[in-house]
Amino acid sequence: MVGAFALHRALIDALVRRNAIKDSRVEAAFRAIPRHLFLPDVPLAEVYRNEAIPTKIVDGEAVSSSSQPEIMATMLEQLALEPGQRVLEIGAGTGYNAALMTHLVADTGTLISMDVDTDLVDGARAHLAAAGIEHVRVVLGDGGLGCPDGAPYDRIILTVGAWDIAPAWLEQLRPGGRLVLPLTVGGSQKSVAFVRIADHLVSASVTDCAFMSLRGAFAGPPTRVVLGDTPDLRLHVRDPAAVDAAAAYDLLKSAATDLPTGVHVIGGELYGGLVLWIALREPGFCWLEAIGPQADARPVPPLFALAGKYRSAAGVFGAGSAGFYMRPPGDRIPGGPEAEPRPFELYVRGFGEGAETARRLCEHAEAWDAAGRRGTAGLRIRALPIATGHVPAAGEHVIEKRWTRLVLDWPGQAGRGGSRST
Ligand SMILES: C[S@@+](CC[C@H](N)C(=O)[O-])C[C@H]1O[C@@H](n2cnc3c(N)ncnc32)[C@H](O)[C@@H]1O
């Protein structure tokens, strides 16, 4: 049997080899702190896969997990920690990320990590103690309020997905400090490293990610419509109250038409790029997802999947018609985070009256392609307090949230007209 030491080393070696860890200080932190001390009940072979591991499930839904090591490394690099800094983490979970951060801020740094459930806080404290790490304060509370008694912070990191930027995070960050968080930006999540400049934030780097959502008073608005009689098939829309779930389910079980777009893509380009493109332009933007062992048998067009337990597709939903992007009919969906990106011709599956929605999705794919396939690379996000007015310039897109106005642009790439959405 291969022991923890060898498995740990093999995982970090693999992450370094594939350039998922680039910074030697982040590499040293990962080498110094073994993940299994934070997942004591998980078999070692699972612990040392480059995958997220759910650690707390409520009503069939994971509400806490140890994040995928690769995205943890990316976010730690975005956070750019220095010895001696004051750091707030929202989403203590197992305590593993906090432990990695103590290595980076060293003995002179200060680290507070928050979580909303007593059992998770107790668990994180116990794991940190087992790893011999003493200088992390694990605090029970809603991270949406931050932790005022440790402020101002040089760095704030969320390891849980936010829909908006809560006012406390900006207020408790010192000018010039960094906020790194998974943020919903037009239909998908981006891990954004923001730098505070006076009363607003400007992104220093943006990358794609997929985290579970923040709970509590600062959670985003509901999006989910359950279709059918089990909760494993869901439509996510901007206004779930406006959707007739039974009619939507019937629509998705009806005969469909598949149209080729003529555009060849890889999955990552879609999640970071075309999904954002349609979310910024289509009020009926939606995700359709199926979870659990029956996922492959549900009427979700094949676009994204995790071997036999998750399937999702992005598209547009309206009364009486819907359309989704998908892989060519009959194509295999590569599973798992290690899967090689393989180009495929993008198709659209249309349901319901006329083919108008499906045709529009084809046109969007062509327009996105013709505009240089804008996506996460080169994207700049400015986050302004909502009360700050902003008239979008050519090429800027504005997304209005509850507390924040996000202004998106691609400096250095030619603009094609702006937009405003929520
Ligand atoms: C992906 S896990 C974090 C993983 C963790 N950093 C680790 O290394 O194990 C997300 C965590 O965010 C926590 N969370 C959700 N909403 C929260 C909130 N409002 N305030 C603080 N923590 C929250 C969840 O309970 C969960 O433990």
GROMACS .gro file of C-alpha atoms and ligand atoms in nm:
model
  449
    1MET     CA    1   0.000   0.000   0.000
    2VAL     CA    2   0.128   0.348  -0.087
    3GLY     CA    3   0.160   0.567   0.222
    4ALA     CA    4   0.039   0.922   0.286
    5PHE     CA    5   0.386   1.071   0.236
    6ALA     CA    6   0.427   0.928  -0.115
    7LEU     CA    7   0.070   1.013  -0.221
    8HIS     CA    8   0.109   1.368  -0.090
    9ARG     CA    9   0.437   1.416  -0.276
   10ALA     CA   10   0.293   1.269  -0.599
   11LEU     CA   11  -0.005   1.509  -0.595
   12ILE     CA   12   0.210   1.818  -0.542
   13ASP     CA   13   0.464   1.700  -0.802
   14ALA     CA   14   0.179   1.658  -1.053
   15LEU     CA   15   0.038   2.005  -0.978
   16VAL     CA   16   0.382   2.162  -1.025
   17ARG     CA   17   0.445   1.964  -1.347
   18ARG     CA   18   0.124   2.082  -1.507
   19ASN     CA   19   0.191   2.441  -1.397
   20ALA     CA   20  -0.109   2.449  -1.163
   21ILE     CA   21   0.134   2.561  -0.891
   22LYS     CA   22   0.376   2.823  -1.026
   23ASP     CA   23   0.489   3.012  -0.715
   24SER     CA   24   0.766   2.838  -0.520
   25ARG     CA   25   0.636   2.974  -0.188
   26VAL     CA   26   0.290   2.831  -0.255
   27GLU     CA   27   0.457   2.503  -0.355
   28ALA     CA   28   0.651   2.499  -0.026
   29ALA     CA   29   0.328   2.552   0.171
   30PHE     CA   30   0.158   2.260  -0.009
   31ARG     CA   31   0.463   2.038   0.049
   32ALA     CA   32   0.480   2.131   0.418
   33ILE     CA   33   0.115   2.066   0.505
   34PRO     CA   34  -0.043   1.727   0.431
   35ARG     CA   35  -0.411   1.738   0.328
   36HIS     CA   36  -0.499   1.415   0.511
   37LEU     CA   37  -0.467   1.584   0.852
   38PHE     CA   38  -0.772   1.790   0.752
   39LEU     CA   39  -0.972   1.497   0.614
   40PRO     CA   40  -0.913   1.233   0.883
   41ASP     CA   41  -1.211   1.017   0.781
   42VAL     CA   42  -1.140   1.008   0.407
   43PRO     CA   43  -0.938   0.722   0.249
   44LEU     CA   44  -0.586   0.840   0.159
   45ALA     CA   45  -0.623   0.757  -0.211
   46GLU     CA   46  -0.918   0.999  -0.230
   47VAL     CA   47  -0.750   1.265  -0.018
   48TYR     CA   48  -0.461   1.288  -0.263
   49ARG     CA   49  -0.667   1.319  -0.582
   50ASN     CA   50  -0.684   1.665  -0.735
   51GLU     CA   51  -1.054   1.687  -0.653
   52ALA     CA   52  -1.291   1.866  -0.419
   53ILE     CA   53  -1.412   1.639  -0.136
   54PRO     CA   54  -1.755   1.709   0.019
   55THR     CA   55  -1.736   1.696   0.398
   56LYS     CA   56  -2.086   1.802   0.505
   57ILE     CA   57  -2.408   1.724   0.320
   58VAL     CA   58  -2.748   1.868   0.412
   59ASP     CA   59  -3.062   1.753   0.223
   60GLY     CA   60  -2.846   1.591  -0.043
   61GLU     CA   61  -2.651   1.913  -0.098
   62ALA     CA   62  -2.282   1.963  -0.010
   63VAL     CA   63  -2.259   2.265   0.223
   64SER     CA   64  -1.890   2.222   0.306
   65SER     CA   65  -1.595   2.061   0.132
   66SER     CA   66  -1.221   2.057   0.103
   67SER     CA   67  -1.174   2.248  -0.224
   68GLN     CA   68  -0.988   2.106  -0.524
   69PRO     CA   69  -0.614   2.153  -0.452
   70GLU     CA   70  -0.556   2.305  -0.796
   71ILE     CA   71  -0.800   2.594  -0.748
   72MET     CA   72  -0.672   2.641  -0.390
   73ALA     CA   73  -0.322   2.688  -0.534
   74THR     CA   74  -0.447   2.928  -0.801
   75MET     CA   75  -0.633   3.139  -0.546
   76LEU     CA   76  -0.336   3.146  -0.307
   77GLU     CA   77  -0.122   3.273  -0.594
   78GLN     CA   78  -0.387   3.537  -0.670
   79LEU     CA   79  -0.386   3.637  -0.303
   80ALA     CA   80  -0.007   3.705  -0.309
   81LEU     CA   81   0.048   3.664   0.066
   82GLU     CA   82   0.356   3.807   0.234
   83PRO     CA   83   0.502   3.728   0.577
   84GLY     CA   84   0.354   3.941   0.854
   85GLN     CA   85   0.019   4.013   0.685
   86ARG     CA   86  -0.322   4.023   0.852
   87VAL     CA   87  -0.559   3.787   0.673
   88LEU     CA   88  -0.930   3.706   0.696
   89GLU     CA   89  -1.064   3.384   0.540
   90ILE     CA   90  -1.437   3.334   0.494
   91GLY     CA   91  -1.512   2.962   0.469
   92ALA     CA   92  -1.288   2.780   0.721
   93GLY     CA   93  -1.427   2.436   0.618
   94THR     CA   94  -1.169   2.175   0.715
   95GLY     CA   95  -0.905   2.437   0.804
   96TYR     CA   96  -0.666   2.315   0.530
   97ASN     CA   97  -0.652   2.644   0.337
   98ALA     CA   98  -0.601   2.836   0.662
   99ALA     CA   99  -0.309   2.605   0.742
  100LEU     CA  100  -0.151   2.669   0.402
  101MET     CA  101  -0.192   3.042   0.458
  102THR     CA  102  -0.018   3.031   0.798
  103HIS     CA  103   0.284   2.895   0.617
  104LEU     CA  104   0.277   3.192   0.379
  105VAL     CA  105   0.226   3.469   0.636
  106ALA     CA  106   0.474   3.301   0.875
  107ASP     CA  107   0.486   3.349   1.252
  108THR     CA  108   0.456   3.726   1.227
  109GLY     CA  109   0.126   3.709   1.035
  110THR     CA  110  -0.228   3.704   1.176
  111LEU     CA  111  -0.498   3.474   1.045
  112ILE     CA  112  -0.870   3.468   1.121
  113SER     CA  113  -1.088   3.205   0.952
  114MET     CA  114  -1.469   3.210   0.976
  115ASP     CA  115  -1.743   2.957   0.924
  116VAL     CA  116  -2.117   2.952   0.989
  117ASP     CA  117  -2.165   2.610   1.154
  118THR     CA  118  -2.041   2.516   1.500
  119ASP     CA  119  -1.948   2.162   1.391
  120LEU     CA  120  -1.734   2.298   1.107
  121VAL     CA  121  -1.562   2.550   1.334
  122ASP     CA  122  -1.492   2.275   1.591
  123GLY     CA  123  -1.363   2.046   1.315
  124ALA     CA  124  -1.133   2.313   1.169
  125ARG     CA  125  -0.992   2.387   1.517
  126ALA     CA  126  -0.931   2.016   1.582
  127HIS     CA  127  -0.761   1.961   1.244
  128LEU     CA  128  -0.537   2.267   1.288
  129ALA     CA  129  -0.442   2.146   1.635
  130ALA     CA  130  -0.363   1.798   1.497
  131ALA     CA  131  -0.136   1.963   1.239
  132GLY     CA  132   0.040   2.154   1.519
  133ILE     CA  133  -0.081   2.493   1.391
  134GLU     CA  134  -0.170   2.729   1.674
  135HIS     CA  135  -0.188   3.080   1.538
  136VAL     CA  136  -0.520   3.069   1.350
  137ARG     CA  137  -0.829   3.215   1.518
  138VAL     CA  138  -1.128   3.015   1.393
  139VAL     CA  139  -1.441   3.225   1.443
  140LEU     CA  140  -1.807   3.123   1.426
  141GLY     CA  141  -2.014   3.380   1.235
  142ASP     CA  142  -2.158   3.497   0.906
  143GLY     CA  143  -1.864   3.595   0.691
  144GLY     CA  144  -2.087   3.843   0.509
  145LEU     CA  145  -2.027   4.073   0.805
  146GLY     CA  146  -1.653   4.010   0.799
  147CYS     CA  147  -1.476   4.017   1.135
  148PRO     CA  148  -1.449   4.383   1.242
  149ASP     CA  149  -1.233   4.322   1.548
  150GLY     CA  150  -0.940   4.202   1.334
  151ALA     CA  151  -0.970   4.475   1.068
  152PRO     CA  152  -0.817   4.630   0.869
  153TYR     CA  153  -0.690   4.331   0.675
  154ASP     CA  154  -0.412   4.319   0.417
  155ARG     CA  155  -0.588   4.026   0.252
  156ILE     CA  156  -0.942   3.884   0.256
  157ILE     CA  157  -1.015   3.552   0.085
  158LEU     CA  158  -1.347   3.376   0.036
  159THR     CA  159  -1.332   3.004  -0.029
  160VAL     CA  160  -1.706   2.997  -0.093
  161GLY     CA  161  -1.893   3.147  -0.387
  162ALA     CA  162  -2.037   3.499  -0.351
  163TRP     CA  163  -2.309   3.654  -0.567
  164ASP     CA  164  -2.215   4.007  -0.463
  165ILE     CA  165  -1.941   4.188  -0.272
  166ALA     CA  166  -2.068   4.253   0.081
  167PRO     CA  167  -1.994   4.608   0.202
  168ALA     CA  168  -1.796   4.476   0.502
  169TRP     CA  169  -1.532   4.317   0.278
  170LEU     CA  170  -1.445   4.649   0.117
  171GLU     CA  171  -1.466   4.839   0.447
  172GLN     CA  172  -1.241   4.593   0.633
  173LEU     CA  173  -0.975   4.579   0.359
  174ARG     CA  174  -0.697   4.833   0.386
  175PRO     CA  175  -0.632   5.057   0.081
  176GLY     CA  176  -0.403   4.866  -0.156
  177GLY     CA  177  -0.509   4.534   0.004
  178ARG     CA  178  -0.640   4.234  -0.191
  179LEU     CA  179  -0.978   4.060  -0.186
  180VAL     CA  180  -0.983   3.721  -0.362
  181LEU     CA  181  -1.320   3.556  -0.407
  182PRO     CA  182  -1.525   3.327  -0.630
  183LEU     CA  183  -1.781   3.573  -0.769
  184THR     CA  184  -2.085   3.513  -0.988
  185VAL     CA  185  -2.015   3.715  -1.302
  186GLY     CA  186  -2.280   3.680  -1.567
  187GLY     CA  187  -2.385   3.320  -1.522
  188SER     CA  188  -2.057   3.155  -1.427
  189GLN     CA  189  -1.811   3.195  -1.143
  190LYS     CA  190  -1.477   3.371  -1.167
  191SER     CA  191  -1.211   3.373  -0.901
  192VAL     CA  192  -1.125   3.743  -0.896
  193ALA     CA  193  -0.825   3.900  -0.723
  194PHE     CA  194  -0.935   4.257  -0.652
  195VAL     CA  195  -0.712   4.537  -0.528
  196ARG     CA  196  -0.874   4.811  -0.320
  197ILE     CA  197  -0.827   5.157  -0.468
  198ALA     CA  198  -0.996   5.425  -0.252
  199ASP     CA  199  -1.368   5.333  -0.237
  200HIS     CA  200  -1.368   5.067  -0.510
  201LEU     CA  201  -1.200   4.748  -0.630
  202VAL     CA  202  -1.015   4.673  -0.954
  203SER     CA  203  -0.925   4.321  -1.064
  204ALA     CA  204  -0.559   4.224  -1.086
  205SER     CA  205  -0.638   3.873  -1.217
  206VAL     CA  206  -0.943   3.666  -1.308
  207THR     CA  207  -0.976   3.291  -1.355
  208ASP     CA  208  -1.267   3.045  -1.388
  209CYS     CA  209  -1.386   2.845  -1.089
  210ALA     CA  210  -1.689   2.666  -0.943
  211PHE     CA  211  -1.754   2.686  -0.568
  212MET     CA  212  -2.055   2.612  -0.350
  213SER     CA  213  -2.257   2.921  -0.257
  214LEU     CA  214  -2.228   3.145   0.047
  215ARG     CA  215  -2.502   3.079   0.304
  216GLY     CA  216  -2.668   3.322   0.544
  217ALA     CA  217  -2.787   3.681   0.516
  218PHE     CA  218  -2.551   3.761   0.229
  219ALA     CA  219  -2.648   3.468   0.005
  220GLY     CA  220  -2.748   3.551  -0.353
  221PRO     CA  221  -3.108   3.557  -0.473
  222PRO     CA  222  -3.276   3.220  -0.542
  223THR     CA  223  -3.238   3.087  -0.896
  224ARG     CA  224  -3.355   2.726  -0.874
  225VAL     CA  225  -3.666   2.566  -1.023
  226VAL     CA  226  -3.696   2.193  -0.948
  227LEU     CA  227  -3.830   2.000  -1.248
  228GLY     CA  228  -4.020   1.674  -1.196
  229ASP     CA  229  -4.078   1.493  -0.869
  230THR     CA  230  -3.718   1.450  -0.750
  231PRO     CA  231  -3.485   1.740  -0.671
  232ASP     CA  232  -3.209   1.606  -0.899
  233LEU     CA  233  -3.312   1.801  -1.211
  234ARG     CA  234  -3.298   2.180  -1.183
  235LEU     CA  235  -3.327   2.483  -1.400
  236HIS     CA  236  -3.146   2.798  -1.278
  237VAL     CA  237  -3.295   3.123  -1.404
  238ARG     CA  238  -3.291   3.490  -1.300
  239ASP     CA  239  -3.655   3.487  -1.195
  240PRO     CA  240  -3.758   3.141  -1.075
  241ALA     CA  241  -4.101   3.269  -0.961
  242ALA     CA  242  -4.188   3.339  -1.326
  243VAL     CA  243  -4.133   2.977  -1.437
  244ASP     CA  244  -4.413   2.717  -1.452
  245ALA     CA  245  -4.210   2.413  -1.338
  246ALA     CA  246  -4.451   2.151  -1.476
  247ALA     CA  247  -4.466   2.318  -1.820
  248ALA     CA  248  -4.087   2.356  -1.823
  249TYR     CA  249  -4.042   1.986  -1.742
  250ASP     CA  250  -4.282   1.886  -2.020
  251LEU     CA  251  -4.099   2.113  -2.261
  252LEU     CA  252  -3.763   1.952  -2.184
  253LYS     CA  253  -3.908   1.603  -2.232
  254SER     CA  254  -4.056   1.697  -2.572
  255ALA     CA  255  -3.894   1.630  -2.911
  256ALA     CA  256  -3.581   1.839  -2.968
  257THR     CA  257  -3.393   1.965  -3.274
  258ASP     CA  258  -3.013   1.973  -3.285
  259LEU     CA  259  -2.839   2.242  -3.489
  260PRO     CA  260  -2.463   2.262  -3.561
  261THR     CA  261  -2.314   2.609  -3.504
  262GLY     CA  262  -2.005   2.560  -3.722
  263VAL     CA  263  -1.793   2.688  -3.430
  264HIS     CA  264  -1.530   2.452  -3.282
  265VAL     CA  265  -1.449   2.499  -2.914
  266ILE     CA  266  -1.307   2.338  -2.602
  267GLY     CA  267  -1.519   2.317  -2.283
  268GLY     CA  268  -1.312   2.570  -2.087
  269GLU     CA  269  -1.361   2.839  -2.352
  270LEU     CA  270  -1.735   2.794  -2.323
  271TYR     CA  271  -1.760   2.815  -1.945
  272GLY     CA  272  -1.537   3.123  -1.925
  273GLY     CA  273  -1.640   3.287  -2.251
  274LEU     CA  274  -1.956   3.204  -2.444
  275VAL     CA  275  -2.157   3.148  -2.123
  276LEU     CA  276  -2.061   3.499  -2.008
  277TRP     CA  277  -2.138   3.635  -2.358
  278ILE     CA  278  -2.495   3.505  -2.359
  279ALA     CA  279  -2.554   3.586  -1.992
  280LEU     CA  280  -2.470   3.950  -2.068
  281ARG     CA  281  -2.708   3.958  -2.366
  282GLU     CA  282  -3.001   3.725  -2.294
  283PRO     CA  283  -3.253   3.800  -2.014
  284GLY     CA  284  -3.362   3.433  -2.033
  285PHE     CA  285  -3.009   3.302  -1.966
  286CYS     CA  286  -3.023   2.974  -1.773
  287TRP     CA  287  -2.838   2.663  -1.659
  288LEU     CA  288  -2.998   2.320  -1.662
  289GLU     CA  289  -2.836   2.069  -1.426
  290ALA     CA  290  -2.885   1.713  -1.310
  291ILE     CA  291  -2.712   1.573  -1.001
  292GLY     CA  292  -2.675   1.224  -0.855
  293PRO     CA  293  -2.633   0.878  -1.007
  294GLN     CA  294  -2.923   0.928  -1.252
  295ALA     CA  295  -2.767   1.245  -1.401
  296ASP     CA  296  -2.689   1.084  -1.737
  297ALA     CA  297  -3.050   0.970  -1.777
  298ARG     CA  298  -3.198   1.317  -1.732
  299PRO     CA  299  -3.289   1.546  -2.023
  300VAL     CA  300  -2.980   1.766  -1.990
  301PRO     CA  301  -2.806   1.822  -2.325
  302PRO     CA  302  -2.448   1.690  -2.299
  303LEU     CA  303  -2.215   1.982  -2.234
  304PHE     CA  304  -2.044   1.961  -1.893
  305ALA     CA  305  -2.031   1.649  -1.674
  306LEU     CA  306  -1.858   1.485  -1.381
  307ALA     CA  307  -1.847   1.109  -1.442
  308GLY     CA  308  -2.196   0.975  -1.379
  309LYS     CA  309  -2.294   1.218  -1.104
  310TYR     CA  310  -2.335   1.565  -1.253
  311ARG     CA  311  -2.438   1.708  -1.585
  312SER     CA  312  -2.511   2.067  -1.688
  313ALA     CA  313  -2.575   2.283  -1.993
  314ALA     CA  314  -2.609   2.659  -2.038
  315GLY     CA  315  -2.866   2.822  -2.263
  316VAL     CA  316  -3.180   3.031  -2.281
  317PHE     CA  317  -3.521   2.951  -2.138
  318GLY     CA  318  -3.850   3.124  -2.218
  319ALA     CA  319  -4.218   3.030  -2.198
  320GLY     CA  320  -4.274   2.764  -2.467
  321SER     CA  321  -3.918   2.740  -2.595
  322ALA     CA  322  -3.564   2.671  -2.476
  323GLY     CA  323  -3.222   2.615  -2.628
  324PHE     CA  324  -2.894   2.484  -2.485
  325TYR     CA  325  -2.540   2.456  -2.608
  326MET     CA  326  -2.411   2.101  -2.629
  327ARG     CA  327  -2.146   1.871  -2.775
  328PRO     CA  328  -2.217   1.696  -3.106
  329PRO     CA  329  -2.499   1.439  -3.066
  330GLY     CA  330  -2.348   1.107  -2.950
  331ASP     CA  331  -2.013   1.264  -2.850
  332ARG     CA  332  -1.849   1.146  -2.526
  333ILE     CA  333  -1.818   1.405  -2.245
  334PRO     CA  334  -1.470   1.382  -2.093
  335GLY     CA  335  -1.502   1.343  -1.716
  336GLY     CA  336  -1.293   1.467  -1.426
  337PRO     CA  337  -1.070   1.767  -1.374
  338GLU     CA  338  -0.768   1.597  -1.536
  339ALA     CA  339  -0.948   1.539  -1.868
  340GLU     CA  340  -0.760   1.668  -2.171
  341PRO     CA  341  -0.930   1.961  -2.346
  342ARG     CA  342  -1.053   1.824  -2.680
  343PRO     CA  343  -1.208   2.053  -2.943
  344PHE     CA  344  -1.558   1.971  -3.066
  345GLU     CA  345  -1.814   2.135  -3.290
  346LEU     CA  346  -2.063   2.325  -3.077
  347TYR     CA  347  -2.426   2.231  -3.129
  348VAL     CA  348  -2.750   2.380  -3.001
  349ARG     CA  349  -3.042   2.166  -2.885
  350GLY     CA  350  -3.373   2.350  -2.925
  351PHE     CA  351  -3.699   2.260  -2.754
  352GLY     CA  352  -4.050   2.386  -2.821
  353GLU     CA  353  -4.218   2.631  -3.053
  354GLY     CA  354  -4.030   2.747  -3.359
  355ALA     CA  355  -3.653   2.732  -3.372
  356GLU     CA  356  -3.602   3.097  -3.285
  357THR     CA  357  -3.424   3.047  -2.950
  358ALA     CA  358  -3.192   2.782  -3.095
  359ARG     CA  359  -3.116   3.001  -3.397
  360ARG     CA  360  -3.032   3.294  -3.168
  361LEU     CA  361  -2.790   3.075  -2.972
  362CYS     CA  362  -2.621   2.978  -3.302
  363GLU     CA  363  -2.590   3.346  -3.391
  364HIS     CA  364  -2.440   3.424  -3.049
  365ALA     CA  365  -2.179   3.150  -3.098
  366GLU     CA  366  -2.085   3.297  -3.437
  367ALA     CA  367  -2.074   3.653  -3.302
  368TRP     CA  368  -1.863   3.549  -2.999
  369ASP     CA  369  -1.624   3.368  -3.233
  370ALA     CA  370  -1.606   3.665  -3.473
  371ALA     CA  371  -1.539   3.904  -3.180
  372GLY     CA  372  -1.225   3.707  -3.084
  373ARG     CA  373  -1.384   3.463  -2.836
  374ARG     CA  374  -1.369   3.696  -2.541
  375GLY     CA  375  -1.352   3.513  -2.215
  376THR     CA  376  -1.174   3.518  -1.885
  377ALA     CA  377  -0.833   3.596  -2.037
  378GLY     CA  378  -0.786   3.971  -2.049
  379LEU     CA  379  -1.110   4.041  -1.859
  380ARG     CA  380  -1.097   4.336  -1.619
  381ILE     CA  381  -1.365   4.380  -1.353
  382ARG     CA  382  -1.417   4.697  -1.154
  383ALA     CA  383  -1.648   4.680  -0.853
  384LEU     CA  384  -1.804   5.011  -0.754
  385PRO     CA  385  -2.039   5.071  -0.462
  386ILE     CA  386  -2.390   5.063  -0.616
  387ALA     CA  387  -2.452   5.428  -0.524
  388THR     CA  388  -2.161   5.532  -0.749
  389GLY     CA  389  -2.306   5.623  -1.088
  390HIS     CA  390  -2.139   5.490  -1.400
  391VAL     CA  391  -2.218   5.552  -1.765
  392PRO     CA  392  -2.085   5.253  -1.963
  393ALA     CA  393  -1.829   5.345  -2.228
  394ALA     CA  394  -1.814   5.154  -2.559
  395GLY     CA  395  -1.707   4.796  -2.493
  396GLU     CA  396  -1.805   4.802  -2.124
  397HIS     CA  397  -2.073   4.579  -1.970
  398VAL     CA  398  -2.237   4.668  -1.642
  399ILE     CA  399  -2.384   4.411  -1.404
  400GLU     CA  400  -2.589   4.555  -1.120
  401LYS     CA  401  -2.596   4.360  -0.795
  402ARG     CA  402  -2.739   4.457  -0.460
  403TRP     CA  403  -2.441   4.648  -0.317
  404THR     CA  404  -2.208   4.658  -0.611
  405ARG     CA  405  -2.199   4.761  -0.974
  406LEU     CA  406  -1.956   4.543  -1.170
  407VAL     CA  407  -1.805   4.705  -1.478
  408LEU     CA  408  -1.654   4.451  -1.719
  409ASP     CA  409  -1.423   4.527  -2.006
  410TRP     CA  410  -1.135   4.375  -2.198
  411PRO     CA  411  -0.868   4.648  -2.214
  412GLY     CA  412  -0.651   4.604  -2.521
  413GLN     CA  413  -0.920   4.410  -2.708
  414ALA     CA  414  -1.146   4.601  -2.951
  415GLY     CA  415  -1.489   4.686  -2.803
  416ARG     CA  416  -1.825   4.608  -2.966
  417GLY     CA  417  -2.088   4.804  -2.771
  418GLY     CA  418  -2.185   4.782  -2.405
  419SER     CA  419  -2.475   4.638  -2.209
  420ARG     CA  420  -2.647   4.652  -1.871
  421SER     CA  421  -2.783   4.349  -1.683
  422THR     CA  422  -2.830   4.200  -1.337
  423LIG     C1  423  -1.552   2.502   0.002
  423LIG     S1  424  -1.574   2.513   0.174
  423LIG     C2  425  -1.424   2.590   0.228
  423LIG     C3  426  -1.305   2.502   0.225
  423LIG     C4  427  -1.199   2.540   0.324
  423LIG     N1  428  -1.136   2.668   0.296
  423LIG     C5  429  -1.098   2.429   0.342
  423LIG     O1  430  -0.978   2.453   0.320
  423LIG     O2  431  -1.138   2.319   0.379
  423LIG     C6  432  -1.686   2.651   0.191
  423LIG     C7  433  -1.715   2.684   0.335
  423LIG     O3  434  -1.780   2.810   0.341
  423LIG     C8  435  -1.864   2.806   0.452
  423LIG     N2  436  -1.962   2.914   0.446
  423LIG     C9  437  -2.076   2.921   0.374
  423LIG     N3  438  -2.140   3.036   0.397
  423LIG    C10  439  -2.064   3.105   0.486
  423LIG    C11  440  -2.075   3.231   0.549
  423LIG     N4  441  -2.179   3.311   0.526
  423LIG     N5  442  -1.980   3.269   0.635
  423LIG    C12  443  -1.872   3.190   0.661
  423LIG     N6  444  -1.855   3.068   0.603
  423LIG    C13  445  -1.950   3.028   0.517
  423LIG    C14  446  -1.926   2.668   0.444
  423LIG     O4  447  -1.984   2.630   0.568
  423LIG    C15  448  -1.808   2.584   0.402
  423LIG     O5  449  -1.744   2.529   0.512
   0.00000   0.00000   0.00000
